[in-house]
Coordinates of N, CA and C and ligand atoms in Angstrom, one line a residue:
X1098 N 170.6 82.2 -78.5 CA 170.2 82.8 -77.2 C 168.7 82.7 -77.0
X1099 N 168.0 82.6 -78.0 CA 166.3 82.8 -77.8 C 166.1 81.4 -78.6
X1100 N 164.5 81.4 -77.6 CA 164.1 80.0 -78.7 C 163.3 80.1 -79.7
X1101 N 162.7 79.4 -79.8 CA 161.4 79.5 -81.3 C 161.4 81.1 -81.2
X1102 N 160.6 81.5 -82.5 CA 159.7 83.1 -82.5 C 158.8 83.1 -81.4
X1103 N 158.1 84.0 -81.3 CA 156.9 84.4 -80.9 C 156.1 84.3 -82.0
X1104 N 154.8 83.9 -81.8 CA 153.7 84.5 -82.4 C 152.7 85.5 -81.6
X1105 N 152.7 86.7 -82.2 CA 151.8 87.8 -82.0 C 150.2 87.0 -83.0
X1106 N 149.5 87.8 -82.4 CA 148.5 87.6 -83.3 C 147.4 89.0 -82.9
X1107 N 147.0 89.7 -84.2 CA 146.5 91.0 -83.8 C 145.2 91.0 -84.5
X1108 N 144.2 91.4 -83.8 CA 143.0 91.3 -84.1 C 142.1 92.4 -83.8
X1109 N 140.6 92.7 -84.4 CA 140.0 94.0 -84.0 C 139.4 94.0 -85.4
X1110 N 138.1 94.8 -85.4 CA 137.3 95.2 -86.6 C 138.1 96.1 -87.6
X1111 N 137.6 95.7 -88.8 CA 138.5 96.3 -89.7 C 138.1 98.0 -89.4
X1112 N 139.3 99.1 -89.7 CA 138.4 100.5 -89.4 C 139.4 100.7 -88.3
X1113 N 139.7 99.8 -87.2 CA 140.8 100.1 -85.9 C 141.8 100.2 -86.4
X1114 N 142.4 99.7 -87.4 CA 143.6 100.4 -87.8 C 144.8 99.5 -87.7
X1115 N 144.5 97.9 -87.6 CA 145.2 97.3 -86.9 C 146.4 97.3 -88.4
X1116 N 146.4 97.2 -89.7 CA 147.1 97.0 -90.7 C 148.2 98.0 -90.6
X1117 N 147.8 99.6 -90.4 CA 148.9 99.9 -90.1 C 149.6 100.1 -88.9
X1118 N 149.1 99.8 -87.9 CA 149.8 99.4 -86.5 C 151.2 98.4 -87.0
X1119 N 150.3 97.1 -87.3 CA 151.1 96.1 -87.4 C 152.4 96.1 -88.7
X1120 N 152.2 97.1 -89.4 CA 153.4 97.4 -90.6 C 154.3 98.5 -89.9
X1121 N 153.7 99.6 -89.1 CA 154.6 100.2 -88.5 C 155.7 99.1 -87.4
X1122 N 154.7 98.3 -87.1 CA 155.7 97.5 -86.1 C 156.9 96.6 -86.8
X1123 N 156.9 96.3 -87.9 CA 157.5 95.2 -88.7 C 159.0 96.1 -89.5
X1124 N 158.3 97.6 -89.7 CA 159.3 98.6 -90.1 C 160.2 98.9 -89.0
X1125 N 159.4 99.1 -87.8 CA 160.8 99.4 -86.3 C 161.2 98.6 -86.0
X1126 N 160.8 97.2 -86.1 CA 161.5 96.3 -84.4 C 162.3 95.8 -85.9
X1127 N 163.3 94.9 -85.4 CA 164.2 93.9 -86.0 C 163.2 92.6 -85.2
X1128 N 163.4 91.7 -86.6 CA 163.6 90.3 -86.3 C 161.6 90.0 -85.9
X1129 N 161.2 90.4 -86.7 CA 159.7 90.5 -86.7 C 158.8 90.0 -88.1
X1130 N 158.7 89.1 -88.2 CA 158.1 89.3 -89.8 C 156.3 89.0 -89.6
X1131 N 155.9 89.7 -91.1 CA 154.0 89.3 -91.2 C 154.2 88.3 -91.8
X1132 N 153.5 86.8 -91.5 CA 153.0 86.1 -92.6 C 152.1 85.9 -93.0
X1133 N 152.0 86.4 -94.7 CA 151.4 86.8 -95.8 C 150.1 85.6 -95.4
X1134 N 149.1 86.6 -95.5 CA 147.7 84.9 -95.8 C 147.2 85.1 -97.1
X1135 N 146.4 83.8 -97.2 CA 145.9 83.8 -98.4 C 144.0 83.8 -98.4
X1136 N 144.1 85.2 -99.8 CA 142.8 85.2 -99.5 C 141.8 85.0 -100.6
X1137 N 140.7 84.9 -100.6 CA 140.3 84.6 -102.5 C 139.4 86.0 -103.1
X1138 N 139.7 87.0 -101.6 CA 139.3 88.2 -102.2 C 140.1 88.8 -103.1
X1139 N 139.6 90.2 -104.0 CA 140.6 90.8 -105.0 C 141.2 91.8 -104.7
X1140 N 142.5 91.9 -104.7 CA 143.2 92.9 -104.8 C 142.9 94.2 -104.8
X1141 N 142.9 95.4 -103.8 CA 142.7 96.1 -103.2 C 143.8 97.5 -104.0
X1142 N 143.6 98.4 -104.7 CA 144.5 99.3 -105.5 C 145.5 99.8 -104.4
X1143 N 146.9 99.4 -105.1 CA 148.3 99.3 -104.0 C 148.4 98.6 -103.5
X1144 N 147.6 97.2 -103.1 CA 147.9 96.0 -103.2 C 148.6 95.0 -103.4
X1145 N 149.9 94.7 -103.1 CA 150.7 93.6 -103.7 C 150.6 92.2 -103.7
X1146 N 150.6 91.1 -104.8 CA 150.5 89.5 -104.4 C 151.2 89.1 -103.7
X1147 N 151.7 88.5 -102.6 CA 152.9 88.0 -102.3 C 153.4 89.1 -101.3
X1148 N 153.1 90.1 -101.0 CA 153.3 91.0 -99.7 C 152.3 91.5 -99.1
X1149 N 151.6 92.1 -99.6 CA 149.7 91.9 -98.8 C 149.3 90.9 -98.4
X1150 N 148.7 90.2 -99.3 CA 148.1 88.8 -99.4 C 148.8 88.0 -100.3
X1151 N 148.2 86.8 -100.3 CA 149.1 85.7 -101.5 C 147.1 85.9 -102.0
X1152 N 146.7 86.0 -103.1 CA 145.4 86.0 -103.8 C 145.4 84.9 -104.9
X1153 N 144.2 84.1 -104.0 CA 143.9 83.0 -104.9 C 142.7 82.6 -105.3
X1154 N 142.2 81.7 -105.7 CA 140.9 81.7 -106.1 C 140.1 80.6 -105.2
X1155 N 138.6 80.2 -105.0 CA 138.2 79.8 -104.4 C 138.5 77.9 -104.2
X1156 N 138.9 77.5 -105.7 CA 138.7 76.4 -105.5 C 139.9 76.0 -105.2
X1157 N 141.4 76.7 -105.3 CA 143.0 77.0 -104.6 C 142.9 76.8 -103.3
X1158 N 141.8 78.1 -102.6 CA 141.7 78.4 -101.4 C 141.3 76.2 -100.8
X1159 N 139.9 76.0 -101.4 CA 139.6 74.3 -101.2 C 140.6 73.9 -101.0
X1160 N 141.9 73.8 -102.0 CA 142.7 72.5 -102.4 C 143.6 72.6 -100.5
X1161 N 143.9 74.0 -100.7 CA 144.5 74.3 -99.3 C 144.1 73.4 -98.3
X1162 N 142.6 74.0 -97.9 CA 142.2 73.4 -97.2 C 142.2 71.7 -96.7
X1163 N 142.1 71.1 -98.1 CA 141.9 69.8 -98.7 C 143.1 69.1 -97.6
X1164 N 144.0 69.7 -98.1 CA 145.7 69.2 -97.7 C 146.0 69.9 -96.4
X1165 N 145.3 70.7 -95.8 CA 145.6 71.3 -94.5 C 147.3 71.5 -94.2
X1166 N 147.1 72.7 -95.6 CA 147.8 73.7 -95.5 C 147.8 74.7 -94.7
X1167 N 146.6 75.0 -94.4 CA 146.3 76.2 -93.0 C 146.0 75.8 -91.8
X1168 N 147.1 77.0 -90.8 CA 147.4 76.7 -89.6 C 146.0 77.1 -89.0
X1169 N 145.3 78.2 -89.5 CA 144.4 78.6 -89.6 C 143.5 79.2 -90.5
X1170 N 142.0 79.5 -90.4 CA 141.2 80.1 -91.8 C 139.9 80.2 -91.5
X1171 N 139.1 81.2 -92.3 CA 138.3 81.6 -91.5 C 137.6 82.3 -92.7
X1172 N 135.8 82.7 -93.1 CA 135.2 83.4 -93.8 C 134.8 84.7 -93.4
X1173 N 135.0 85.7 -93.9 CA 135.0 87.0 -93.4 C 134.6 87.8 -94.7
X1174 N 132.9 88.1 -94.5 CA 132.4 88.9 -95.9 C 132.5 88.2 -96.9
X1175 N 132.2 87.1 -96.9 CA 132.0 86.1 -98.2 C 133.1 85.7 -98.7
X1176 N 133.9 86.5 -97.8 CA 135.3 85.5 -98.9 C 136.7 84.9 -98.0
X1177 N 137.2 83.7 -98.4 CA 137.8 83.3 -97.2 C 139.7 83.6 -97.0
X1178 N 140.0 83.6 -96.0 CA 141.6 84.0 -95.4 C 142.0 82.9 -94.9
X1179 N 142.6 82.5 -94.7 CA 144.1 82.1 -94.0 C 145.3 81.7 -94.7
X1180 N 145.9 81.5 -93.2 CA 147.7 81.6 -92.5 C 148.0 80.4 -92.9
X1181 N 149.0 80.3 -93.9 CA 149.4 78.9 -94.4 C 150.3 78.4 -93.1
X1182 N 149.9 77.4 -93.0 CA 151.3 76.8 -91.9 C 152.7 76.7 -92.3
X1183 N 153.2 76.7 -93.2 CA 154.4 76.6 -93.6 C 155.4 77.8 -93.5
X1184 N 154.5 78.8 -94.3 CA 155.2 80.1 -93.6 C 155.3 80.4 -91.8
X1185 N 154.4 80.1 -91.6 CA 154.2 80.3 -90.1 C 155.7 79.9 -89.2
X1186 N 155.6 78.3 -89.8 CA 156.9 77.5 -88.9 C 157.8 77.8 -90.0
X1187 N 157.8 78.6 -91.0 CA 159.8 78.7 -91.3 C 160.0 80.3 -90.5
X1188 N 159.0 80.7 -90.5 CA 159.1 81.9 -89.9 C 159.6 81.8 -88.5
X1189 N 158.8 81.8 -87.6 CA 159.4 81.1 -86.2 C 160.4 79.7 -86.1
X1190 N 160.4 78.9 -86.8 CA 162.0 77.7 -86.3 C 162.8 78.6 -86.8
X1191 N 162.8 79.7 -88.0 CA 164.3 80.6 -87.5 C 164.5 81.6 -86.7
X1192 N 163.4 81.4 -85.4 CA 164.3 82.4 -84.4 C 163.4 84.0 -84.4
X1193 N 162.9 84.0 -85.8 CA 162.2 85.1 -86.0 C 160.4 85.5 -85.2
X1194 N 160.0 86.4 -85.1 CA 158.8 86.5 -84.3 C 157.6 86.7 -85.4
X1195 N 156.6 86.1 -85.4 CA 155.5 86.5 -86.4 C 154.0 87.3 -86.0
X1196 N 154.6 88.2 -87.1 CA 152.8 88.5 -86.4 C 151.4 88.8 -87.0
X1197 N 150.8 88.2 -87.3 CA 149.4 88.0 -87.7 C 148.7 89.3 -87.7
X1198 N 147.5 89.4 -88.6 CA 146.6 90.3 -88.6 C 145.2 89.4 -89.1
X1199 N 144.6 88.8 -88.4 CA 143.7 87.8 -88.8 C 142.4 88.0 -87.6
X1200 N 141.5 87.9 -88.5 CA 140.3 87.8 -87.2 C 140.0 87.1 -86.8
X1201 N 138.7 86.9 -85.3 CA 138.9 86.6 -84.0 C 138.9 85.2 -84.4
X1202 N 137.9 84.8 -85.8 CA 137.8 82.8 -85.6 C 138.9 82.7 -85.9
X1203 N 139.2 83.3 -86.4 CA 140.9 82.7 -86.8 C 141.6 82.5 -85.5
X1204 N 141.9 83.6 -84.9 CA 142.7 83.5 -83.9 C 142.3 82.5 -82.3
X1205 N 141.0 82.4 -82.2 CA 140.7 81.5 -81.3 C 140.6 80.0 -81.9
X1206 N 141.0 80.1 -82.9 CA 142.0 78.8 -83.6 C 143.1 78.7 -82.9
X1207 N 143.5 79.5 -83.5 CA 145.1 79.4 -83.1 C 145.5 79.4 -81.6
X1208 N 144.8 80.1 -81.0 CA 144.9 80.1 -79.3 C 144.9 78.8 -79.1
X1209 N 143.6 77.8 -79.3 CA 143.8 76.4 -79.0 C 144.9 75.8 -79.3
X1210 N 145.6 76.2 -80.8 CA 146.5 74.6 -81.2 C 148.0 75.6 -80.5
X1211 N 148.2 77.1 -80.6 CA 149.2 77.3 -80.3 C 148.5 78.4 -78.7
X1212 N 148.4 78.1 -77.4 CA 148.3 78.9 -76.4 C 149.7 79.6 -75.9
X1213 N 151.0 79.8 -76.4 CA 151.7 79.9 -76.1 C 152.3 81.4 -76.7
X1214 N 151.3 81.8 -78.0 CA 151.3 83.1 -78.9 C 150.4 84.0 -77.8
X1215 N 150.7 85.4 -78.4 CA 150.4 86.5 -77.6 C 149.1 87.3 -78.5
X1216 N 147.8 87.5 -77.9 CA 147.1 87.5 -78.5 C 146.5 88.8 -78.2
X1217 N 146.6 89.8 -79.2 CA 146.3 91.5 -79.3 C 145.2 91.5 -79.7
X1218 N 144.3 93.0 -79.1 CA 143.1 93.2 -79.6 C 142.8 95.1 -79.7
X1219 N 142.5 95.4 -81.1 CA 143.1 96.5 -81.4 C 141.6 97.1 -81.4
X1220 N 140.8 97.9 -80.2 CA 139.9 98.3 -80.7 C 140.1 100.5 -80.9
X1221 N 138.6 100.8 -81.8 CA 138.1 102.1 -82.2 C 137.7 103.0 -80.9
X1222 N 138.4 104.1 -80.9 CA 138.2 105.3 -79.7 C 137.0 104.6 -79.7
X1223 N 135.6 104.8 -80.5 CA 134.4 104.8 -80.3 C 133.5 104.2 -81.6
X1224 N 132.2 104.1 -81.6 CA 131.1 103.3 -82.9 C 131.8 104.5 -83.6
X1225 N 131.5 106.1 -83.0 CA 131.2 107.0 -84.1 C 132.4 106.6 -85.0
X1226 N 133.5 107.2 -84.6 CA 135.1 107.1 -85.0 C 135.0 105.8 -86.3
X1227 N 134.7 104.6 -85.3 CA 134.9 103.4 -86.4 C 134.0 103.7 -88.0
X1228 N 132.9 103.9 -87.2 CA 131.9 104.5 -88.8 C 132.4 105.2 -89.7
X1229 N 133.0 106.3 -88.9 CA 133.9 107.5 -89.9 C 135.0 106.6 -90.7
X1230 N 135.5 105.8 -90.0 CA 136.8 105.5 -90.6 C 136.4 104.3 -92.1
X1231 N 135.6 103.6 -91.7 CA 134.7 102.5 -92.8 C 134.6 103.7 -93.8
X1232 N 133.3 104.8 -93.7 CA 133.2 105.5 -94.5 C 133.8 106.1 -95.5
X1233 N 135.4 106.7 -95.1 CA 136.3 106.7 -95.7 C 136.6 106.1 -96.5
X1234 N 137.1 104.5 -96.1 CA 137.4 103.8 -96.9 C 136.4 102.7 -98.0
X1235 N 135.5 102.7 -97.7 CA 134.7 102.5 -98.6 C 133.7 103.2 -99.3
X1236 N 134.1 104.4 -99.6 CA 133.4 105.9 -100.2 C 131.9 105.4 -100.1
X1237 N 131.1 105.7 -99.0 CA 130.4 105.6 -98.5 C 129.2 104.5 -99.5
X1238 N 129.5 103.1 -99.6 CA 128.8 102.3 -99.6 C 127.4 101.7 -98.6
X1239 N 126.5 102.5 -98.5 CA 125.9 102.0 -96.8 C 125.2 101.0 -96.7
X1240 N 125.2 100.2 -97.2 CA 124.6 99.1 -97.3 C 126.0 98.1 -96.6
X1241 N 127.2 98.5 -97.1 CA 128.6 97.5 -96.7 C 129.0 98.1 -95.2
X1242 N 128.4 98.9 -95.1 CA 129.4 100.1 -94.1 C 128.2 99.4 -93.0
X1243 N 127.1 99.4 -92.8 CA 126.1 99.0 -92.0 C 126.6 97.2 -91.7
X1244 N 127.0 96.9 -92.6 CA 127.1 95.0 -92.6 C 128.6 94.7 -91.6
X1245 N 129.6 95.7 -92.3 CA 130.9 95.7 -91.6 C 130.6 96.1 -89.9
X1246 N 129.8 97.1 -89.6 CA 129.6 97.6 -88.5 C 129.2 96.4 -87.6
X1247 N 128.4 96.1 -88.2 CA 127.7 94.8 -87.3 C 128.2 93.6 -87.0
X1248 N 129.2 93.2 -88.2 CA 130.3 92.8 -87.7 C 131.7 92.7 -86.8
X1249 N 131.8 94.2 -87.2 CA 132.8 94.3 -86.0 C 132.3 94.8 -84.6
X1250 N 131.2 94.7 -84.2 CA 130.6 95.3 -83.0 C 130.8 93.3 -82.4
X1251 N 129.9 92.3 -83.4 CA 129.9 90.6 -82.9 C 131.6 90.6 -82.5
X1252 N 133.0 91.0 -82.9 CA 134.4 90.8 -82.9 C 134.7 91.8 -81.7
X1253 N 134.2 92.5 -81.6 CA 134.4 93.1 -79.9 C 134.0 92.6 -78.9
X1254 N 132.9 92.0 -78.9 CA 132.1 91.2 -78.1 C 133.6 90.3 -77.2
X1255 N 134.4 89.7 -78.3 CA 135.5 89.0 -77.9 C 136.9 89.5 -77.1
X1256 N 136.6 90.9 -77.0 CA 138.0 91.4 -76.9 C 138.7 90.3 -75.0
X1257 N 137.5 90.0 -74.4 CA 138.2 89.1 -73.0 C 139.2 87.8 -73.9
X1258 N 138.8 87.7 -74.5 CA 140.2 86.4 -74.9 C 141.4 86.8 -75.3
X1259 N 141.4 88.1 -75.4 CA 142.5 88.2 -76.0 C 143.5 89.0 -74.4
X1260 N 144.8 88.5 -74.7 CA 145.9 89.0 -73.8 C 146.2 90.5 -73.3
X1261 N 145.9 91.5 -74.5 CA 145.8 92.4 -74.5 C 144.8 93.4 -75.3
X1262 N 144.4 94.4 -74.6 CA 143.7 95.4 -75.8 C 144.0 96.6 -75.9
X1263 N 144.2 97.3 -77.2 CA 144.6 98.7 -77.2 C 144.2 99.4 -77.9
X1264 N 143.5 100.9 -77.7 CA 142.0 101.9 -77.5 C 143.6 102.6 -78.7
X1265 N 143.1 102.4 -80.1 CA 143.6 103.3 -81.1 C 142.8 104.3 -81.4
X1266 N 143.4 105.0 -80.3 CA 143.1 106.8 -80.5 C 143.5 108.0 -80.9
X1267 N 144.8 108.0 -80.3 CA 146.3 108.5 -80.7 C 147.2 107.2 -81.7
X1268 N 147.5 107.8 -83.0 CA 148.1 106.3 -83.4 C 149.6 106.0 -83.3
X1269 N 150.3 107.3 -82.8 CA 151.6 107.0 -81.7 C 151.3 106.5 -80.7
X1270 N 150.3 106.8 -79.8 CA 150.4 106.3 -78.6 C 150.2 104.8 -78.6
X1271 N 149.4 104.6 -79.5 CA 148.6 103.2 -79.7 C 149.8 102.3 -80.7
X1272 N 150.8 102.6 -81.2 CA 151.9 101.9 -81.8 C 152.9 101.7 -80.4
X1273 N 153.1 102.9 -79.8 CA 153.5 102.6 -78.5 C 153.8 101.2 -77.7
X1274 N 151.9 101.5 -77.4 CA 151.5 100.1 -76.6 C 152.4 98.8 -77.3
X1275 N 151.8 98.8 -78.6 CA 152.4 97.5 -79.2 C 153.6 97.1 -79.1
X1276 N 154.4 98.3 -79.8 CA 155.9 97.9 -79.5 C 156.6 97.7 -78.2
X1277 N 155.5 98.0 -77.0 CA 155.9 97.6 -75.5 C 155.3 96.3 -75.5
X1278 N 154.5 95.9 -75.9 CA 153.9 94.4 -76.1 C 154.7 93.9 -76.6
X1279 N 155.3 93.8 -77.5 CA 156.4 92.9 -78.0 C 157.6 93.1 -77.3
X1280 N 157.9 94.1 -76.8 CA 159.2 94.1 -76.4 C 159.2 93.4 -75.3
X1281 N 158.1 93.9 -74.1 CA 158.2 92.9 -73.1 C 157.8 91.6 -72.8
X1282 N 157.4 90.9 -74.4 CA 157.1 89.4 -74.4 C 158.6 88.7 -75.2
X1283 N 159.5 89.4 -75.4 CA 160.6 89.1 -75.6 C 161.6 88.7 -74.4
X1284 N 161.3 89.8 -73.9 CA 161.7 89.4 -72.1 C 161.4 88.5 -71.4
X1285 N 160.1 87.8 -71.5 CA 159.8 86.7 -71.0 C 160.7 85.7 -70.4
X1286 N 160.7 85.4 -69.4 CA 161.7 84.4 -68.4 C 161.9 82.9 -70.1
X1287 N 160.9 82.4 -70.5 CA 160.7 81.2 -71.0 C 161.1 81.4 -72.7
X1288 N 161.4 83.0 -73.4 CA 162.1 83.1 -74.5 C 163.4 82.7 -74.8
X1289 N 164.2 82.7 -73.3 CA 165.3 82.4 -73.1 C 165.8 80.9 -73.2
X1290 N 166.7 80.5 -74.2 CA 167.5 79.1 -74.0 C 168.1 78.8 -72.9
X1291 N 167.5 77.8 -72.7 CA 168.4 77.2 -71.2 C 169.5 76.9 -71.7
X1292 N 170.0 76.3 -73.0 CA 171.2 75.9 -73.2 C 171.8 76.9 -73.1
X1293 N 171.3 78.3 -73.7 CA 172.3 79.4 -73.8 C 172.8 79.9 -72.6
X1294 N 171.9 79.9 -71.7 CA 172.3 80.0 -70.3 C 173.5 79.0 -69.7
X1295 N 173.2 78.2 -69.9 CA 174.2 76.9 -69.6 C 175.5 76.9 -69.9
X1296 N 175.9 77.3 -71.7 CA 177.0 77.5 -72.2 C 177.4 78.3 -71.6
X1297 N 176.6 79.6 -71.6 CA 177.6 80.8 -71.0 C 177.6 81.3 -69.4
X1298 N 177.5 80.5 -68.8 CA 177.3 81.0 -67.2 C 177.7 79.6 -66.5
X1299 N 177.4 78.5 -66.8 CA 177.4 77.3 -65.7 C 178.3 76.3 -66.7
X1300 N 179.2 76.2 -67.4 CA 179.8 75.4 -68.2 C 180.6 74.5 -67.6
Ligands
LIG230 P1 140.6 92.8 -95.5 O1 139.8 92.2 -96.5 O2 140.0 94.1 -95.0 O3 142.1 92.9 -95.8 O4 140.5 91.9 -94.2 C1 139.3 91.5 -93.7 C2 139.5 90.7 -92.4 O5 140.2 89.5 -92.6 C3 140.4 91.5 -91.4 O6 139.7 91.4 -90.1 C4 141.7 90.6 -91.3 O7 142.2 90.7 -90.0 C5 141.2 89.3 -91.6 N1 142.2 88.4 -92.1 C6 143.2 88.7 -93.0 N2 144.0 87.6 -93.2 C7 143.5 86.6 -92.5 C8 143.8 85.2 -92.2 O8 144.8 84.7 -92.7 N3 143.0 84.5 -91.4 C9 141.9 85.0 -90.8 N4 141.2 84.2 -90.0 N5 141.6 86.3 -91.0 C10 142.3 87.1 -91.8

């Protein structure tokens, strides 16, 4: 009845929150999957290989590259990420929807070779908020917390490319949004098989 997946692709400074948006979305909708990227950063405590990230090392991360294994990839804080292609296309040629959590170079990658994915942008009530939330998570490092900051202020800069954006303030309300983002890009006139239309209506 539907054709290829979707590709979602969700983006926003780290601190917005987009990791658990996008796991809550993958736990409610059916027929949704993340594909795992690969990063040569280390493992993060509660971190799994193979369901967080696939974690590899830098000269792995090369070989990748070498063979243009990645659909996309990108350096972020010295250390690099990407989306293997392979997962990507078994994920969507079975019908399934994927959705990404990768930043903006990555994703204005992927806009070019795929414009046909739906492209999220998850920003912070506010600077203060985002600070607070960095803080937390990196028991106040300020030297990282100041570097992150300024980074994700240059990744906002970007939020016009992206299809949609959503002010994670409330984090029900802002899971919300998403799960209406996908639901109503499922609806899409052009999700629809023509053949399946055909078989079952005009045979
Ligand atoms: P973290 O190290 O905090 O997990 O992620 C740092 C940044 O890397 C986040 O903004 C995340 O979205 C981004 N990221 C994670 N995986 C990928 C990927 O496969 N490709 C790209 N381009 N960015 C990624």
């Amino acid at each position: 009845m539907k054709n290829k997946g979707i590709l979602f692709v969700v983006s926003g400074p780290s601190g917005a929150g987009k990791t658990t948006l996008y796991k809550k979305a993958i736990s409610v909708l059916p027929h949704l999957m993340h594909s795992v990227s690969y990063t040569t950063r280390s493992p993060r405590v509660g971190e799994v290989n193979g369901r967080d990230y696939t974690f590899i090392n830098r000269e792995e991360f090369m070989t990748m590259i070498h063979k243009k294994e990645f659909a996309e990839w990108a350096e972020m804080h010295g250390e690099l990420y990407g989306t293997a292609r392979k997962m990507l296309e078994e994920i969507m040629n079975s019908g399934v929807d994927a959705i990404l959590d990768i930043d903006v170079q990555g994703a204005m990658q992927l806009k070019e070779k795929l414009p046909g994915g739906v492209y999220i942008f998850i920003l912070p009530p506010s600077l203060e908020i985002l600070r607070e939330r960095l803080e937390q998570r990196m028991a106040n490092v300020k030297e990282e917390i100041e570097k992150r900051l300024a980074v994700a202020l240059g990744e906002m800069k970007k939020y016009l490319e992206y299809d949609y954006v959503i002010v994670n303030s409330i984090f029900e309300d802002a899971f919300k949004e998403l799960e209406s983002i996908i639901i109503a890009n499922r609806a899409r006139v052009e999700q629809i098989s023509s053949e399946w239309i055909k078989e079952n209506f005009f045979k």
